[in-house]
Tab-separated table of C-alpha atoms in Angstrom:
chain	number	residue	atom	x	y	z
C	1	GLN	CA	-12.187	23.935	9.600
C	2	ALA	CA	-15.359	26.049	9.854
C	3	PHE	CA	-17.871	23.221	10.246
C	4	SER	CA	-17.576	20.319	12.681
C	5	SER	CA	-19.852	18.154	10.533
C	6	VAL	CA	-21.118	18.088	6.948
C	7	THR	CA	-23.520	15.797	5.080
C	8	SER	CA	-23.136	14.435	1.568
C	9	ILE	CA	-25.518	12.336	-0.552
C	10	LEU	CA	-23.600	9.667	-2.461
C	11	ASN	CA	-25.030	8.154	-5.641
C	12	LEU	CA	-23.709	4.581	-5.693
C	13	ALA	CA	-25.897	3.561	-8.634
C	14	VAL	CA	-22.850	3.975	-10.913
C	15	PHE	CA	-21.344	0.870	-9.228
C	16	GLN	CA	-24.458	-1.270	-9.783
C	17	GLY	CA	-23.659	-4.381	-11.755
C	18	GLN	CA	-20.034	-4.270	-10.589
C	19	PHE	CA	-20.609	-4.549	-6.824
C	20	ALA	CA	-23.369	-5.547	-4.454
C	21	LEU	CA	-24.172	-2.073	-3.143
C	22	GLU	CA	-24.837	-3.324	0.413
C	23	GLU	CA	-21.327	-4.838	0.505
C	24	LEU	CA	-19.857	-1.614	-0.905
C	25	VAL	CA	-21.488	0.406	1.891
C	26	GLU	CA	-20.111	-2.026	4.490
C	27	GLU	CA	-16.631	-1.658	2.989
C	28	MET	CA	-16.913	2.137	3.129
C	29	LYS	CA	-17.945	1.928	6.787
C	30	GLN	CA	-14.844	-0.145	7.584
C	31	GLN	CA	-12.537	2.171	5.640
C	32	SER	CA	-14.062	5.407	7.007
C	33	THR	CA	-14.790	4.744	10.676
C	34	GLY	CA	-15.100	8.475	11.414
C	35	LEU	CA	-18.210	8.805	9.219
C	36	SER	CA	-21.828	7.850	9.905
C	37	PHE	CA	-23.891	6.317	7.097
C	38	GLY	CA	-27.643	6.445	6.552
C	39	PRO	CA	-29.686	3.575	5.065
C	40	LEU	CA	-29.048	2.593	1.449
C	41	GLN	CA	-31.999	3.769	-0.685
C	42	PRO	CA	-33.489	1.682	-3.547
C	43	ASN	CA	-32.151	4.218	-6.076
C	44	GLY	CA	-28.573	3.692	-4.807
C	45	HIS	CA	-28.358	6.903	-2.787
C	46	VAL	CA	-26.890	6.940	0.728
C	47	ALA	CA	-26.378	9.875	3.110
C	48	VAL	CA	-22.954	10.231	4.766
C	49	GLN	CA	-22.160	12.560	7.658
C	50	GLY	CA	-18.849	13.538	9.264
C	51	SER	CA	-15.916	15.928	9.057
C	52	PHE	CA	-15.099	17.533	5.714
C	53	PRO	CA	-11.611	15.909	5.423
C	54	ALA	CA	-13.176	12.499	6.120
C	55	ILE	CA	-15.800	13.107	3.403
C	56	GLN	CA	-12.985	14.085	1.017
C	57	GLY	CA	-11.156	10.892	1.933
C	58	LEU	CA	-14.235	8.793	1.144
C	59	ARG	CA	-14.590	10.580	-2.208
C	60	ASP	CA	-10.983	9.736	-3.102
C	61	LEU	CA	-11.525	6.106	-2.050
C	62	LEU	CA	-14.511	5.834	-4.405
C	63	LEU	CA	-12.592	7.534	-7.221
C	64	LEU	CA	-9.798	4.969	-6.840
C	65	LYS	CA	-12.373	2.163	-6.941
C	66	ALA	CA	-13.980	3.617	-10.071
C	67	GLN	CA	-10.564	3.984	-11.688
C	68	SER	CA	-9.663	0.363	-10.915
C	69	LEU	CA	-12.945	-0.754	-12.501
C	70	SER	CA	-12.262	1.190	-15.697
C	71	GLU	CA	-8.748	-0.309	-15.865
C	72	GLU	CA	-10.198	-3.790	-15.346
C	73	ASP	CA	-12.699	-3.201	-18.164
C	74	ARG	CA	-9.847	-2.135	-20.454
C	75	ARG	CA	-7.896	-5.297	-19.574
C	76	LYS	CA	-10.939	-7.472	-20.279
C	77	GLU	CA	-11.496	-5.717	-23.596
C	78	SER	CA	-7.849	-6.192	-24.506
C	79	LYS	CA	-8.010	-9.902	-23.634
C	80	SER	CA	-11.189	-10.372	-25.705
C	81	HIS	CA	-9.334	-9.001	-28.743
C	82	GLN	CA	-6.425	-11.381	-28.111
C	83	LYS	CA	-8.452	-14.613	-27.739
C	84	PRO	CA	-8.707	-15.494	-31.477
C	85	ARG	CA	-4.954	-14.982	-31.829
C	86	ARG	CA	-4.299	-17.392	-28.923
C	87	ARG	CA	-6.483	-20.097	-30.473
C	88	LEU	CA	-4.503	-19.871	-33.684
C	89	GLN	CA	-1.377	-20.876	-31.729
C	90	GLY	CA	-2.569	-24.465	-31.429
C	91	HIS	CA	-4.318	-26.769	-28.937
C	92	GLY	CA	-1.283	-27.021	-26.657
C	93	SER	CA	-1.428	-23.363	-25.650
C	94	THR	CA	-3.648	-22.370	-22.712
C	95	THR	CA	-4.071	-19.039	-20.978
C	96	GLU	CA	-5.013	-18.575	-17.305
C	97	THR	CA	-5.781	-15.197	-15.746
C	98	ARG	CA	-5.103	-14.669	-12.040
C	99	SER	CA	-5.191	-11.576	-9.910
C	100	SER	CA	-1.714	-10.632	-8.774
C	101	PRO	CA	-1.041	-11.198	-5.051
C	102	ARG	CA	0.519	-7.721	-5.009
C	103	ASP	CA	-2.919	-6.214	-5.779
C	104	GLU	CA	-4.208	-7.692	-2.495
C	105	GLU	CA	-1.119	-6.493	-0.630
C	106	LYS	CA	-1.578	-2.812	-1.491
C	107	GLN	CA	-3.920	-0.591	0.507
C	108	VAL	CA	-4.679	3.130	0.546
C	109	VAL	CA	-5.630	5.520	3.341
C	110	VAL	CA	-6.542	9.171	2.703
C	111	LEU	CA	-5.509	11.754	5.338
C	112	ASP	CA	-5.821	15.453	6.012
C	113	THR	CA	-2.463	16.896	4.865
C	114	ASP	CA	-1.776	18.763	8.129
C	115	ILE	CA	-2.405	15.622	10.172
C	116	TYR	CA	-0.195	13.642	7.787
C	117	HIS	CA	2.696	16.117	8.275
C	118	TYR	CA	2.226	15.944	12.045
C	119	MET	CA	2.274	12.149	12.046
C	120	ARG	CA	5.291	11.988	9.741
C	121	GLN	CA	7.339	14.366	11.897
C	122	LEU	CA	6.243	13.454	15.424
C	123	CYS	CA	5.038	9.853	15.048
C	124	PRO	CA	7.541	8.447	12.506
C	125	TRP	CA	7.205	4.934	13.912
C	126	LEU	CA	3.733	4.767	12.345
C	127	PHE	CA	5.379	4.663	8.906
C	128	GLN	CA	8.076	2.126	9.770
C	129	ALA	CA	7.412	-1.575	9.248
C	130	ASN	CA	9.449	-4.534	8.047
C	131	GLU	CA	8.775	-5.722	4.500
C	132	VAL	CA	6.271	-2.885	3.903
C	133	VAL	CA	6.736	0.137	1.622
C	134	ILE	CA	4.823	3.342	2.402
C	135	SER	CA	4.522	6.121	-0.197
C	136	ASP	CA	2.424	9.277	-0.363
C	137	VAL	CA	0.899	11.725	-2.824
C	138	THR	CA	-0.256	15.152	-1.597
C	139	ASP	CA	-2.985	17.079	-3.425
C	140	GLY	CA	-3.706	20.264	-1.476
C	141	ASP	CA	-5.529	19.496	1.779
C	142	VAL	CA	-5.576	15.748	1.120
C	143	THR	CA	-2.669	13.289	1.210
C	144	THR	CA	-3.112	9.742	-0.087
C	145	VAL	CA	-0.860	7.190	1.639
C	146	CYS	CA	-0.218	3.894	-0.138
C	147	VAL	CA	0.841	0.885	1.948
C	148	GLU	CA	2.107	-2.142	0.037
C	149	SER	CA	4.188	-5.242	0.479
C	150	ALA	CA	7.910	-4.994	-0.248
C	151	GLY	CA	7.995	-8.673	-1.126
C	152	ARG	CA	7.439	-10.920	1.875
C	153	ALA	CA	4.685	-9.093	3.766
C	154	ASP	CA	1.208	-10.596	3.368
C	155	ALA	CA	-2.108	-8.779	3.102
C	156	GLY	CA	-2.603	-9.054	6.877
C	157	GLN	CA	0.611	-7.159	7.618
C	158	VAL	CA	-0.236	-4.457	5.069
C	159	SER	CA	-3.733	-4.106	6.519
C	160	SER	CA	-2.315	-3.838	10.052
C	161	VAL	CA	-0.012	-0.949	9.063
C	162	ARG	CA	-2.808	0.846	7.197
C	163	LYS	CA	-5.169	0.444	10.147
C	164	ARG	CA	-2.520	1.756	12.550
C	165	ILE	CA	-2.068	4.915	10.456
C	166	GLU	CA	-5.811	5.402	9.994
C	167	GLU	CA	-6.702	4.969	13.681
C	168	ARG	CA	-3.984	7.384	14.807
C	169	SER	CA	-5.105	9.989	12.261
C	170	LEU	CA	-8.718	9.765	13.486
C	171	ASN	CA	-7.586	10.328	17.086
C	172	LEU	CA	-5.469	13.321	16.093
C	173	GLN	CA	-8.294	14.765	14.003
C	174	GLN	CA	-10.354	15.183	17.189
C	175	THR	CA	-7.612	16.867	19.242
C	176	LEU	CA	-5.134	18.713	16.995
C	177	ARG	CA	-5.513	22.437	16.353
C	178	LYS	CA	-3.766	24.815	13.955
C	179	GLU	CA	-2.682	28.433	14.262
C	180	ARG	CA	-1.393	30.502	11.330
C	181	ILE	CA	1.093	33.386	11.435
C	182	PRO	CA	0.828	35.417	8.189
C	183	PHE	CA	3.966	36.922	6.666
C	184	GLN	CA	2.261	39.756	4.773
C	185	GLY	CA	4.418	42.875	4.907
C	186	HIS	CA	7.337	41.043	6.533
C	187	SER	CA	10.850	41.267	5.138
C	188	ARG	CA	12.981	38.217	4.418
C	189	GLY	CA	14.969	38.910	7.595
C	190	GLU	CA	11.817	39.032	9.729
C	191	LYS	CA	10.596	35.734	8.286
C	192	GLN	CA	13.974	34.199	9.097
C	193	ARG	CA	13.733	35.464	12.698
C	194	TYR	CA	10.364	33.755	13.078
C	195	ARG	CA	11.884	30.468	11.918
C	196	GLN	CA	14.849	30.844	14.270
C	197	VAL	CA	12.594	31.519	17.251
C	198	CYS	CA	10.474	28.437	16.440
C	199	GLU	CA	13.625	26.330	16.123
C	200	ARG	CA	14.808	27.459	19.593
C	201	LEU	CA	11.422	26.655	21.139
C	202	LYS	CA	11.333	23.061	19.835
C	203	ALA	CA	12.950	21.614	22.961
C	204	ARG	CA	10.331	23.257	25.219
C	205	TYR	CA	7.399	22.228	23.037
C	206	PRO	CA	8.235	18.804	21.566
C	207	ARG	CA	4.603	18.101	20.588
C	208	VAL	CA	4.233	21.248	18.458
C	209	LEU	CA	4.942	21.121	14.721
C	210	VAL	CA	5.900	24.218	12.715
C	211	ILE	CA	5.454	24.181	8.923
C	212	PRO	CA	6.997	27.276	7.270
C	213	TYR	CA	5.775	28.551	3.903
C	214	ASP	CA	6.729	31.636	1.874
C	215	THR	CA	3.518	33.485	2.772
C	216	HIS	CA	2.795	32.176	6.276
C	217	MET	CA	3.726	29.738	8.994
C	218	ASP	CA	1.385	26.975	10.218
C	219	ILE	CA	1.709	25.817	13.817
C	220	ILE	CA	0.012	22.537	14.740
C	221	GLY	CA	-0.422	21.147	18.235
C	222	PHE	CA	-2.749	20.521	21.169
C	223	GLY	CA	-4.951	23.095	22.911
C	224	SER	CA	-3.273	25.269	25.512
C	225	GLU	CA	0.206	24.087	24.500
C	226	LEU	CA	-0.368	25.386	20.965
C	227	SER	CA	-1.723	28.717	22.257
C	228	GLU	CA	1.241	29.176	24.595
C	229	PHE	CA	3.728	28.383	21.834
C	230	THR	CA	2.058	30.863	19.458
C	231	ARG	CA	2.016	33.638	22.087
C	232	THR	CA	5.683	33.020	22.868
C	233	VAL	CA	6.636	33.250	19.182
């Protein structure tokens, strides 16, 4: 929240031999449209610039990719141990390995947690789609949203839902603001009064989201509307 832009140097050399690094950079650009990428260096380094939550999102994307590679290596190792046993079963037995269609119909988008809460509460239609299941895992300031087929949806439908969520989050990231009301020194009754006042103001400020915690209250909204709501509270 303090810096509008940060720069990170990524070392993609760890993916060499598994991916063509130029293609990996192109994939990252498509997945993280809010970031700007420098040229890929011969040593595998690339500079990335953008907001801190977007950089965190890219980090989590690369961690998921690294994790999937390690799982794939374990599967290959397991299959290599099983091959002699299969041959002993006779000439009539053959084994064919295919990637599951469900792997292609599952996509991930990483969001700032505050923006995710705002979208969930005030833009619920973003997370509603036929034949698509949307789940989430929150880890502090970052929430990972998983979009996958419920059975009949193809990869195109899953990608469309993911893109819709991602594009809306990028728009909100530029315009949403957050105010915080601390509860230090407040009694339980005073905290309850704050919540009651916010509840009564909902009808007047439908685009403002209030997230109450034990120690403080976060208020998320747009510009002057957010300021007016906070002053009124």
